[in-house]
mmCIF file of C-alpha atoms and ligand atoms in Angstrom:
data_model
loop_
_atom_site.group_PDB
_atom_site.id
_atom_site.type_symbol
_atom_site.label_atom_id
_atom_site.label_comp_id
_atom_site.label_asym_id
_atom_site.label_seq_id
_atom_site.Cartn_x
_atom_site.Cartn_y
_atom_site.Cartn_z
ATOM 1 C CA MET V 1 119.535 17.661 85.039
ATOM 2 C CA ALA V 2 122.977 16.940 86.469
ATOM 3 C CA ARG V 3 123.593 20.637 86.968
ATOM 4 C CA ARG V 4 120.348 21.109 88.897
ATOM 5 C CA HIS V 5 120.875 18.185 91.200
ATOM 6 C CA ARG V 6 124.457 19.192 91.934
ATOM 7 C CA ASN V 7 123.359 22.686 92.873
ATOM 8 C CA ARG V 8 120.716 21.539 95.295
ATOM 9 C CA ASP V 9 122.497 18.562 96.799
ATOM 10 C CA ASN V 10 125.641 20.513 97.674
ATOM 11 C CA ASN V 11 124.005 23.713 98.690
ATOM 12 C CA PRO V 12 122.802 23.823 102.303
ATOM 13 C CA ASP V 13 121.204 27.255 101.803
ATOM 14 C CA ALA V 14 119.143 26.000 98.862
ATOM 15 C CA ASN V 15 118.111 22.934 100.867
ATOM 16 C CA ARG V 16 117.029 25.102 103.801
ATOM 17 C CA ARG V 17 115.101 27.432 101.481
ATOM 18 C CA GLN V 18 113.410 24.454 99.863
ATOM 19 C CA GLY V 19 112.506 22.970 103.262
ATOM 20 C CA ARG V 20 110.948 26.268 104.403
ATOM 21 C CA ALA V 21 108.996 26.618 101.148
ATOM 22 C CA ILE V 22 107.690 23.045 101.453
ATOM 23 C CA ALA V 23 106.554 23.678 105.039
ATOM 24 C CA ASP V 24 104.901 26.910 103.886
ATOM 25 C CA LEU V 25 102.991 25.122 101.107
ATOM 26 C CA ARG V 26 101.948 22.288 103.431
ATOM 27 C CA GLN V 27 100.461 24.863 105.800
ATOM 28 C CA ARG V 28 98.682 26.720 102.998
ATOM 29 C CA LEU V 29 97.194 23.452 101.694
ATOM 30 C CA ALA V 30 95.864 22.564 105.141
ATOM 31 C CA GLY V 31 93.961 25.797 105.498
ATOM 32 C CA THR V 32 92.646 26.384 102.019
ATOM 33 C CA GLY V 33 89.430 25.699 100.107
ATOM 34 C CA ARG V 34 89.596 25.234 96.364
ATOM 35 C CA VAL V 35 92.820 23.717 95.113
ATOM 36 C CA VAL V 36 93.735 23.551 91.444
ATOM 37 C CA VAL V 37 96.850 21.868 90.046
ATOM 38 C CA LEU V 38 98.293 22.357 86.555
ATOM 39 C CA THR V 39 100.917 19.837 85.487
ATOM 40 C CA GLY V 40 103.314 19.608 82.562
ATOM 41 C CA ALA V 41 105.897 17.192 81.210
ATOM 42 C CA GLY V 42 108.188 17.681 84.234
ATOM 43 C CA VAL V 43 105.810 15.682 86.435
ATOM 44 C CA SER V 44 106.475 12.606 84.272
ATOM 45 C CA ALA V 45 110.238 13.147 83.947
ATOM 46 C CA GLU V 46 110.982 10.945 86.963
ATOM 47 C CA SER V 47 108.961 8.162 85.348
ATOM 48 C CA GLY V 48 111.467 8.262 82.483
ATOM 49 C CA ILE V 49 109.429 10.227 79.939
ATOM 50 C CA PRO V 50 111.584 12.958 78.433
ATOM 51 C CA THR V 51 110.198 16.498 78.693
ATOM 52 C CA PHE V 52 109.678 18.460 75.490
ATOM 53 C CA ARG V 53 112.168 21.238 75.863
ATOM 54 C CA ASP V 54 114.852 19.479 77.935
ATOM 55 C CA ALA V 55 115.090 16.337 75.895
ATOM 56 C CA GLN V 56 118.396 15.577 74.263
ATOM 57 C CA THR V 57 117.861 12.181 72.687
ATOM 58 C CA GLY V 58 116.370 10.553 69.586
ATOM 59 C CA TYR V 59 113.896 12.598 67.635
ATOM 60 C CA TRP V 60 114.019 15.271 70.289
ATOM 61 C CA GLN V 61 117.557 16.082 69.317
ATOM 62 C CA ARG V 62 116.670 16.557 65.679
ATOM 63 C CA PHE V 63 113.239 18.200 65.801
ATOM 64 C CA ARG V 64 111.578 20.858 67.880
ATOM 65 C CA PRO V 65 108.041 20.028 69.111
ATOM 66 C CA GLU V 66 106.829 22.908 66.948
ATOM 67 C CA ASP V 67 108.196 21.016 63.895
ATOM 68 C CA LEU V 68 106.521 17.657 64.545
ATOM 69 C CA ALA V 69 103.462 18.458 66.601
ATOM 70 C CA THR V 70 101.475 20.094 63.828
ATOM 71 C CA ALA V 71 98.859 18.955 61.332
ATOM 72 C CA GLU V 72 101.056 20.341 58.525
ATOM 73 C CA ALA V 73 103.975 18.130 59.601
ATOM 74 C CA PHE V 74 101.684 15.108 59.595
ATOM 75 C CA ARG V 75 100.246 15.910 56.169
ATOM 76 C CA ARG V 76 103.772 16.511 54.807
ATOM 77 C CA ASP V 77 105.349 13.365 56.276
ATOM 78 C CA PRO V 78 102.764 11.146 58.005
ATOM 79 C CA GLN V 79 105.169 8.219 58.444
ATOM 80 C CA THR V 80 107.757 10.193 60.406
ATOM 81 C CA VAL V 81 105.154 11.766 62.646
ATOM 82 C CA TRP V 82 103.255 8.475 63.146
ATOM 83 C CA ARG V 83 106.487 6.697 64.041
ATOM 84 C CA TRP V 84 107.394 9.409 66.549
ATOM 85 C CA TYR V 85 104.045 8.894 68.283
ATOM 86 C CA ALA V 86 104.222 5.074 68.031
ATOM 87 C CA GLN V 87 107.578 5.148 69.810
ATOM 88 C CA ARG V 88 106.227 7.447 72.491
ATOM 89 C CA ARG V 89 103.156 5.218 72.972
ATOM 90 C CA ALA V 90 105.467 2.253 73.525
ATOM 91 C CA ALA V 91 107.625 4.267 75.928
ATOM 92 C CA VAL V 92 104.664 5.409 78.021
ATOM 93 C CA GLN V 93 103.332 1.868 78.328
ATOM 94 C CA GLY V 94 106.728 0.708 79.568
ATOM 95 C CA VAL V 95 106.931 3.120 82.517
ATOM 96 C CA GLU V 96 105.103 3.630 85.810
ATOM 97 C CA PRO V 97 103.652 6.685 87.563
ATOM 98 C CA ASN V 98 106.138 8.184 90.036
ATOM 99 C CA PRO V 99 105.690 9.481 93.614
ATOM 100 C CA GLY V 100 104.703 12.927 92.246
ATOM 101 C CA HIS V 101 101.718 11.440 90.405
ATOM 102 C CA THR V 102 100.643 9.352 93.394
ATOM 103 C CA ALA V 103 100.908 12.336 95.769
ATOM 104 C CA LEU V 104 98.489 14.274 93.542
ATOM 105 C CA ALA V 105 96.072 11.326 93.512
ATOM 106 C CA ARG V 106 96.240 11.340 97.338
ATOM 107 C CA LEU V 107 95.478 15.051 97.399
ATOM 108 C CA GLU V 108 92.357 14.532 95.292
ATOM 109 C CA ASN V 109 91.086 11.973 97.822
ATOM 110 C CA ARG V 110 91.532 14.411 100.705
ATOM 111 C CA LEU V 111 89.908 17.512 99.265
ATOM 112 C CA SER V 112 86.294 18.150 98.349
ATOM 113 C CA GLU V 113 87.104 20.897 95.854
ATOM 114 C CA PHE V 114 90.022 19.837 93.737
ATOM 115 C CA THR V 115 90.782 20.078 90.021
ATOM 116 C CA LEU V 116 93.732 18.479 88.272
ATOM 117 C CA ILE V 117 94.523 20.024 84.902
ATOM 118 C CA THR V 118 97.270 18.435 82.819
ATOM 119 C CA GLN V 119 98.984 19.305 79.587
ATOM 120 C CA ASN V 120 100.399 15.781 79.529
ATOM 121 C CA VAL V 121 99.160 13.203 77.068
ATOM 122 C CA ASP V 122 100.721 10.175 78.792
ATOM 123 C CA GLY V 123 97.760 9.096 80.980
ATOM 124 C CA LEU V 124 100.058 8.645 84.006
ATOM 125 C CA HIS V 125 97.840 10.701 86.344
ATOM 126 C CA ALA V 126 94.933 8.322 85.746
ATOM 127 C CA ARG V 127 97.203 5.318 86.171
ATOM 128 C CA ALA V 128 98.353 6.758 89.522
ATOM 129 C CA GLY V 129 94.727 6.891 90.676
ATOM 130 C CA SER V 130 93.635 10.450 89.844
ATOM 131 C CA ARG V 131 89.991 10.162 88.817
ATOM 132 C CA ARG V 132 89.024 13.545 87.493
ATOM 133 C CA VAL V 133 91.713 14.834 85.145
ATOM 134 C CA LEU V 134 91.223 17.614 82.619
ATOM 135 C CA GLU V 135 93.468 16.621 79.709
ATOM 136 C CA LEU V 136 94.082 19.830 77.792
ATOM 137 C CA HIS V 137 96.255 18.373 75.032
ATOM 138 C CA GLY V 138 94.547 15.024 74.445
ATOM 139 C CA ASN V 139 95.866 11.529 75.030
ATOM 140 C CA LEU V 140 98.721 9.672 73.385
ATOM 141 C CA LEU V 141 97.012 6.301 73.778
ATOM 142 C CA ARG V 142 94.073 7.368 71.612
ATOM 143 C CA VAL V 143 93.957 7.860 67.855
ATOM 144 C CA ARG V 144 91.210 9.257 65.695
ATOM 145 C CA CYS V 145 90.318 9.659 62.060
ATOM 146 C CA PHE V 146 91.626 12.929 60.647
ATOM 147 C CA SER V 147 88.093 13.561 59.340
ATOM 148 C CA GLY V 148 86.542 12.754 62.711
ATOM 149 C CA CYS V 149 84.703 9.444 61.969
ATOM 150 C CA VAL V 150 86.239 7.198 64.615
ATOM 151 C CA SER V 151 88.395 7.122 67.706
ATOM 152 C CA TYR V 152 90.276 4.132 69.151
ATOM 153 C CA SER V 153 92.207 3.646 72.385
ATOM 154 C CA VAL V 154 95.083 1.268 73.056
ATOM 155 C CA GLY V 155 93.511 -1.813 74.619
ATOM 156 C CA ASP V 156 90.169 -1.520 72.780
ATOM 157 C CA GLY V 157 89.210 -5.031 71.717
ATOM 158 C CA SER V 158 87.751 -4.463 68.238
ATOM 159 C CA PRO V 159 89.725 -5.640 65.197
ATOM 160 C CA ASP V 160 89.714 -2.077 63.777
ATOM 161 C CA ALA V 161 91.192 -0.706 67.001
ATOM 162 C CA ARG V 162 93.815 -3.438 67.138
ATOM 163 C CA ALA V 163 94.764 -2.754 63.526
ATOM 164 C CA ALA V 164 95.328 0.925 64.350
ATOM 165 C CA PHE V 165 98.105 0.035 66.805
ATOM 166 C CA ASP V 166 99.459 -2.962 64.893
ATOM 167 C CA GLY V 167 102.740 -1.382 63.848
ATOM 168 C CA ASP V 168 103.593 0.060 67.280
ATOM 169 C CA SER V 169 105.834 -2.777 68.438
ATOM 170 C CA SER V 170 108.065 -2.531 65.366
ATOM 171 C CA ALA V 171 107.988 1.267 65.043
ATOM 172 C CA ALA V 172 111.567 1.663 66.227
ATOM 173 C CA GLU V 173 113.029 -0.439 63.401
ATOM 174 C CA THR V 174 110.689 -0.036 60.450
ATOM 175 C CA VAL V 175 108.982 2.748 58.572
ATOM 176 C CA PRO V 176 105.363 2.043 59.455
ATOM 177 C CA GLU V 177 102.400 2.079 57.153
ATOM 178 C CA VAL V 178 100.210 4.812 58.601
ATOM 179 C CA PRO V 179 96.808 3.225 59.317
ATOM 180 C CA ARG V 180 93.700 4.527 57.616
ATOM 181 C CA CYS V 181 90.157 5.051 58.857
ATOM 182 C CA PRO V 182 88.100 1.956 57.959
ATOM 183 C CA HIS V 183 85.107 4.194 57.187
ATOM 184 C CA CYS V 184 86.401 7.050 55.031
ATOM 185 C CA GLY V 185 89.986 6.052 54.152
ATOM 186 C CA ASP V 186 91.572 9.197 55.608
ATOM 187 C CA TYR V 187 94.612 8.807 57.854
ATOM 188 C CA LEU V 188 94.277 7.991 61.523
ATOM 189 C CA ARG V 189 96.181 10.442 63.716
ATOM 190 C CA PRO V 190 97.102 10.682 67.386
ATOM 191 C CA ASP V 191 94.252 12.214 69.397
ATOM 192 C CA VAL V 192 96.423 15.012 70.736
ATOM 193 C CA VAL V 193 96.296 18.779 70.303
ATOM 194 C CA TRP V 194 98.845 20.084 67.847
ATOM 195 C CA PHE V 195 100.001 23.696 67.481
ATOM 196 C CA GLY V 196 97.351 25.817 65.782
ATOM 197 C CA GLU V 197 94.570 23.448 66.859
ATOM 198 C CA ASN V 198 91.874 24.241 69.385
ATOM 199 C CA LEU V 199 91.965 22.590 72.778
ATOM 200 C CA PRO V 200 88.994 20.358 73.744
ATOM 201 C CA GLU V 201 86.319 22.930 74.499
ATOM 202 C CA GLN V 202 84.867 21.451 77.651
ATOM 203 C CA ALA V 203 88.276 20.784 79.201
ATOM 204 C CA ILE V 204 89.626 24.283 78.583
ATOM 205 C CA GLN V 205 86.410 25.940 79.756
ATOM 206 C CA ARG V 206 86.430 23.933 82.962
ATOM 207 C CA ALA V 207 90.124 24.679 83.434
ATOM 208 C CA PHE V 208 89.593 28.443 83.200
ATOM 209 C CA GLY V 209 86.534 28.180 85.466
ATOM 210 C CA ALA V 210 88.638 26.346 88.044
ATOM 211 C CA ALA V 211 91.499 28.875 87.744
ATOM 212 C CA GLU V 212 89.095 31.780 88.259
ATOM 213 C CA SER V 213 87.690 30.339 91.472
ATOM 214 C CA ALA V 214 90.865 28.770 92.894
ATOM 215 C CA ASP V 215 92.133 29.652 96.352
ATOM 216 C CA LEU V 216 95.411 27.838 95.808
ATOM 217 C CA PHE V 217 96.818 27.126 92.353
ATOM 218 C CA LEU V 218 99.781 24.775 92.079
ATOM 219 C CA VAL V 219 101.889 24.740 88.884
ATOM 220 C CA VAL V 220 104.093 21.671 88.577
ATOM 221 C CA GLY V 221 106.679 20.785 85.941
ATOM 222 C CA THR V 222 105.729 23.041 83.089
ATOM 223 C CA SER V 223 107.870 25.560 81.204
ATOM 224 C CA ALA V 224 104.705 27.679 80.907
ATOM 225 C CA VAL V 225 105.449 28.737 77.354
ATOM 226 C CA VAL V 226 102.577 27.041 75.539
ATOM 227 C CA TYR V 227 99.257 28.864 75.373
ATOM 228 C CA PRO V 228 96.435 28.908 76.356
ATOM 229 C CA ALA V 229 97.538 26.588 79.229
ATOM 230 C CA ALA V 230 100.220 29.104 80.272
ATOM 231 C CA MET V 231 97.496 31.660 80.919
ATOM 232 C CA LEU V 232 95.841 29.567 83.628
ATOM 233 C CA PRO V 233 98.239 30.427 86.502
ATOM 234 C CA ARG V 234 98.109 34.120 85.578
ATOM 235 C CA THR V 235 94.316 33.981 85.505
ATOM 236 C CA ALA V 236 94.298 32.385 88.952
ATOM 237 C CA LEU V 237 96.665 35.055 90.266
ATOM 238 C CA ASP V 238 94.552 37.866 88.760
ATOM 239 C CA CYS V 239 91.496 36.374 90.457
ATOM 240 C CA GLY V 240 93.181 36.418 93.857
ATOM 241 C CA ALA V 241 94.585 32.900 94.224
ATOM 242 C CA THR V 242 97.848 32.005 95.883
ATOM 243 C CA VAL V 243 100.002 30.543 93.088
ATOM 244 C CA VAL V 244 102.827 28.139 93.899
ATOM 245 C CA GLU V 245 105.318 26.782 91.379
ATOM 246 C CA ILE V 246 107.234 23.519 91.749
ATOM 247 C CA ASN V 247 110.042 23.238 89.214
ATOM 248 C CA PRO V 248 113.788 22.629 89.388
ATOM 249 C CA ASP V 249 114.287 25.581 87.019
ATOM 250 C CA ARG V 250 112.993 29.109 86.737
ATOM 251 C CA THR V 251 110.191 29.717 84.234
ATOM 252 C CA PRO V 252 108.484 32.855 82.906
ATOM 253 C CA LEU V 253 106.019 32.408 85.801
ATOM 254 C CA SER V 254 108.656 32.445 88.515
ATOM 255 C CA THR V 255 108.656 36.208 88.993
ATOM 256 C CA PHE V 256 104.862 36.384 89.317
ATOM 257 C CA VAL V 257 104.066 33.482 91.620
ATOM 258 C CA THR V 258 103.458 33.769 95.362
ATOM 259 C CA LEU V 259 105.936 30.995 96.154
ATOM 260 C CA SER V 260 108.523 29.108 94.073
ATOM 261 C CA ILE V 261 109.750 25.730 95.196
ATOM 262 C CA ARG V 262 112.950 24.679 93.422
ATOM 263 C CA GLY V 263 112.868 20.916 93.185
ATOM 264 C CA THR V 264 111.466 18.018 91.256
ATOM 265 C CA ALA V 265 107.856 16.883 91.387
ATOM 266 C CA GLY V 266 108.775 13.397 92.589
ATOM 267 C CA GLU V 267 110.834 14.783 95.430
ATOM 268 C CA VAL V 268 108.731 17.791 96.519
ATOM 269 C CA LEU V 269 105.105 16.605 96.136
ATOM 270 C CA PRO V 270 105.416 13.584 98.480
ATOM 271 C CA ARG V 271 106.928 15.892 101.135
ATOM 272 C CA VAL V 272 104.052 18.355 100.733
ATOM 273 C CA ILE V 273 101.256 15.780 100.542
ATOM 274 C CA VAL V 274 102.344 13.273 103.183
HETATM 275 C C1 LIG L 318 110.554 19.223 86.098
HETATM 276 C C2 LIG L 318 111.210 18.039 86.266
HETATM 277 C C3 LIG L 318 110.847 17.315 87.388
HETATM 278 C C4 LIG L 318 111.963 18.842 84.479
HETATM 279 N N1 LIG L 318 109.914 17.781 88.193
HETATM 280 N N2 LIG L 318 109.644 19.738 86.826
HETATM 281 C C5 LIG L 318 99.413 33.263 72.744
HETATM 282 C C6 LIG L 318 100.681 33.765 72.690
HETATM 283 C C7 LIG L 318 101.656 33.167 71.895
HETATM 284 C C8 LIG L 318 101.369 32.035 71.137
HETATM 285 C C9 LIG L 318 100.089 31.511 71.198
HETATM 286 C C10 LIG L 318 99.140 32.124 71.987
HETATM 287 N N3 LIG L 318 98.008 31.402 71.876
HETATM 288 C C11 LIG L 318 98.225 30.365 71.056
HETATM 289 C C12 LIG L 318 99.487 30.410 70.613
HETATM 290 C C13 LIG L 318 100.087 29.441 69.669
HETATM 291 C C14 LIG L 318 100.506 28.158 70.329
HETATM 292 C C15 LIG L 318 101.594 28.458 71.344
HETATM 293 O O1 LIG L 318 101.397 28.481 72.554
HETATM 294 N N4 LIG L 318 102.812 28.624 70.890
HETATM 295 C C16 LIG L 318 103.947 28.884 71.768
HETATM 296 C C17 LIG L 318 105.064 27.859 71.495
HETATM 297 C C18 LIG L 318 104.397 30.296 71.579
HETATM 298 N N5 LIG L 318 99.402 27.449 70.950
HETATM 299 C C19 LIG L 318 98.591 26.663 70.250
HETATM 300 O O2 LIG L 318 98.705 26.543 69.053
HETATM 301 C C20 LIG L 318 97.483 25.929 70.999
HETATM 302 N N6 LIG L 318 96.237 26.090 70.325
HETATM 303 C C21 LIG L 318 95.574 27.237 70.343
HETATM 304 O O3 LIG L 318 95.952 28.208 70.956
HETATM 305 O O4 LIG L 318 94.419 27.217 69.595
HETATM 306 C C22 LIG L 318 93.850 28.471 69.208
HETATM 307 C C23 LIG L 318 94.460 28.764 67.862
HETATM 308 C C24 LIG L 318 93.918 28.188 66.743
HETATM 309 C C25 LIG L 318 94.447 28.490 65.482
HETATM 310 C C26 LIG L 318 95.560 29.328 65.376
HETATM 311 C C27 LIG L 318 96.146 29.870 66.530
HETATM 312 C C28 LIG L 318 95.573 29.581 67.784
HETATM 313 C C29 LIG L 318 97.748 24.438 70.991
HETATM 314 C C30 LIG L 318 98.933 24.043 71.788
HETATM 315 C C31 LIG L 318 99.151 22.535 71.687
HETATM 316 C C32 LIG L 318 100.430 22.094 72.369
HETATM 317 N N7 LIG L 318 100.704 20.741 72.017
HETATM 318 C C33 LIG L 318 101.846 20.058 72.580
HETATM 319 C C34 LIG L 318 102.013 18.690 71.864
HETATM 320 C C35 LIG L 318 100.928 17.728 72.323
HETATM 321 C C36 LIG L 318 101.022 16.430 71.577
HETATM 322 C C37 LIG L 318 102.307 15.697 71.850
HETATM 323 O O5 LIG L 318 102.586 15.318 73.006
HETATM 324 O O6 LIG L 318 103.066 15.482 70.920
HETATM 325 O O7 LIG L 318 101.699 19.907 73.990
HETATM 326 S S1 LIG L 318 103.389 20.984 72.444
HETATM 327 C C38 LIG L 318 104.062 20.452 73.993
HETATM 328 O O8 LIG L 318 104.208 21.611 74.867
HETATM 329 C C39 LIG L 318 102.959 19.565 74.620
HETATM 330 C C40 LIG L 318 103.002 20.035 76.046
HETATM 331 O O9 LIG L 318 101.786 19.702 76.708
HETATM 332 C C41 LIG L 318 103.254 21.513 75.925
HETATM 333 C C42 LIG L 318 103.794 22.160 77.161
HETATM 334 O O10 LIG L 318 105.044 21.645 77.476
HETATM 335 P P1 LIG L 318 105.437 21.400 79.008
HETATM 336 O O11 LIG L 318 104.562 20.363 79.582
HETATM 337 O O12 LIG L 318 105.494 22.693 79.720
HETATM 338 O O13 LIG L 318 106.879 20.723 78.867
HETATM 339 P P2 LIG L 318 108.317 21.432 78.690
HETATM 340 O O14 LIG L 318 109.251 20.411 78.193
HETATM 341 O O15 LIG L 318 108.228 22.689 77.924
HETATM 342 O O16 LIG L 318 108.714 21.858 80.178
HETATM 343 C C43 LIG L 318 109.030 20.899 81.166
HETATM 344 C C44 LIG L 318 109.253 21.626 82.472
HETATM 345 O O17 LIG L 318 109.437 20.664 83.485
HETATM 346 C C45 LIG L 318 110.496 22.519 82.485
HETATM 347 O O18 LIG L 318 110.152 23.766 83.066
HETATM 348 C C46 LIG L 318 111.486 21.766 83.390
HETATM 349 O O19 LIG L 318 112.316 22.634 84.139
HETATM 350 C C47 LIG L 318 110.537 21.034 84.291
HETATM 351 N N8 LIG L 318 111.045 19.791 84.847
HETATM 352 N N9 LIG L 318 112.109 17.873 85.165
HETATM 353 C C48 LIG L 318 109.331 18.986 87.897
HETATM 354 N N10 LIG L 318 111.458 16.148 87.614
HETATM 355 ZN ZN1 LIG L 319 87.201 8.575 58.765
#
């Protein structure tokens, strides 16, 4: 992070390039029809939620997402995985959407044909006011029975739902008892998509449909290494869309996109969507 900011802040050429790219995108947005946005963890970074592949603290230091975000990891060590999610649930509830999220909510209000696709599970787009969000990887604030009987969200009033999130407040200090489904006795698990699991069918179908018919496809804050989400910008490009990336770093997409804007979501999006 420090390295990126230093580069941009002290580099007049980079600032000028960024300014031109922002003006270019603003113009394209004004004259275009169908707009599709794909977001990743980077859009929540300025809210204080660590990204997956940049993070240097806590569990993130010791485990790769591929080691914890799997059904096998949960079956092997449910307490560790449950605690990891309980801590993240608490973290998400303690932060606010940032100006990047609110700019995207503003964009939705202005356009008649707009689709917001997110890989994020933190619910911050909805909290910022986005109404129609395709959540490709589920939602951190929901849990479900491993065998599919029930699903509960944080804030649901039923005693069973409250019991599911009972241990969250003490998850940092204690080894929690992983809650069980009151119907079948199987474990409850976070309602997120782990590696090797299928994405929610309707959401991914709609996302590909939107990518295929997009005029302008905006990719914000994703490393674009996790599939099938990473295919969406390429699909849009193949189908003739203008594809614009907003990211402080290069990604595997950077060489393919029409326009790359080097900067953070919270800084660039409010300047594009004024
Ligand atoms: C900023 C910023 C700022 C920083 N502003 N930017 C085809 C090819 C190869 C492999 C596969 C393939 N198809 C499927 C696979 C396997 C696998 C996969 O993709 N593996 C790869 C690692 C190689 N995919 C799957 O398994 C998927 N399922 C599937 O395909 O089902 C079919 C199937 C069934 C059976 C067998 C095989 C296939 C499921 C993927 C589920 C991903 N789940 C996770 C965890 C969710 C739950 C949780 O939160 O714990 O989703 S993994 C994690 O990565 C999370 C994220 O949504 C996802 C993407 O990460 P993201 O958002 O891009 O974050 P980062 O950290 O990587 O990047 C942040 C970016 O932000 C960086 O670029 C920064 O520079 C930038 N940034 N600050 C803007 N302020
Ligand atoms: Zn059950």
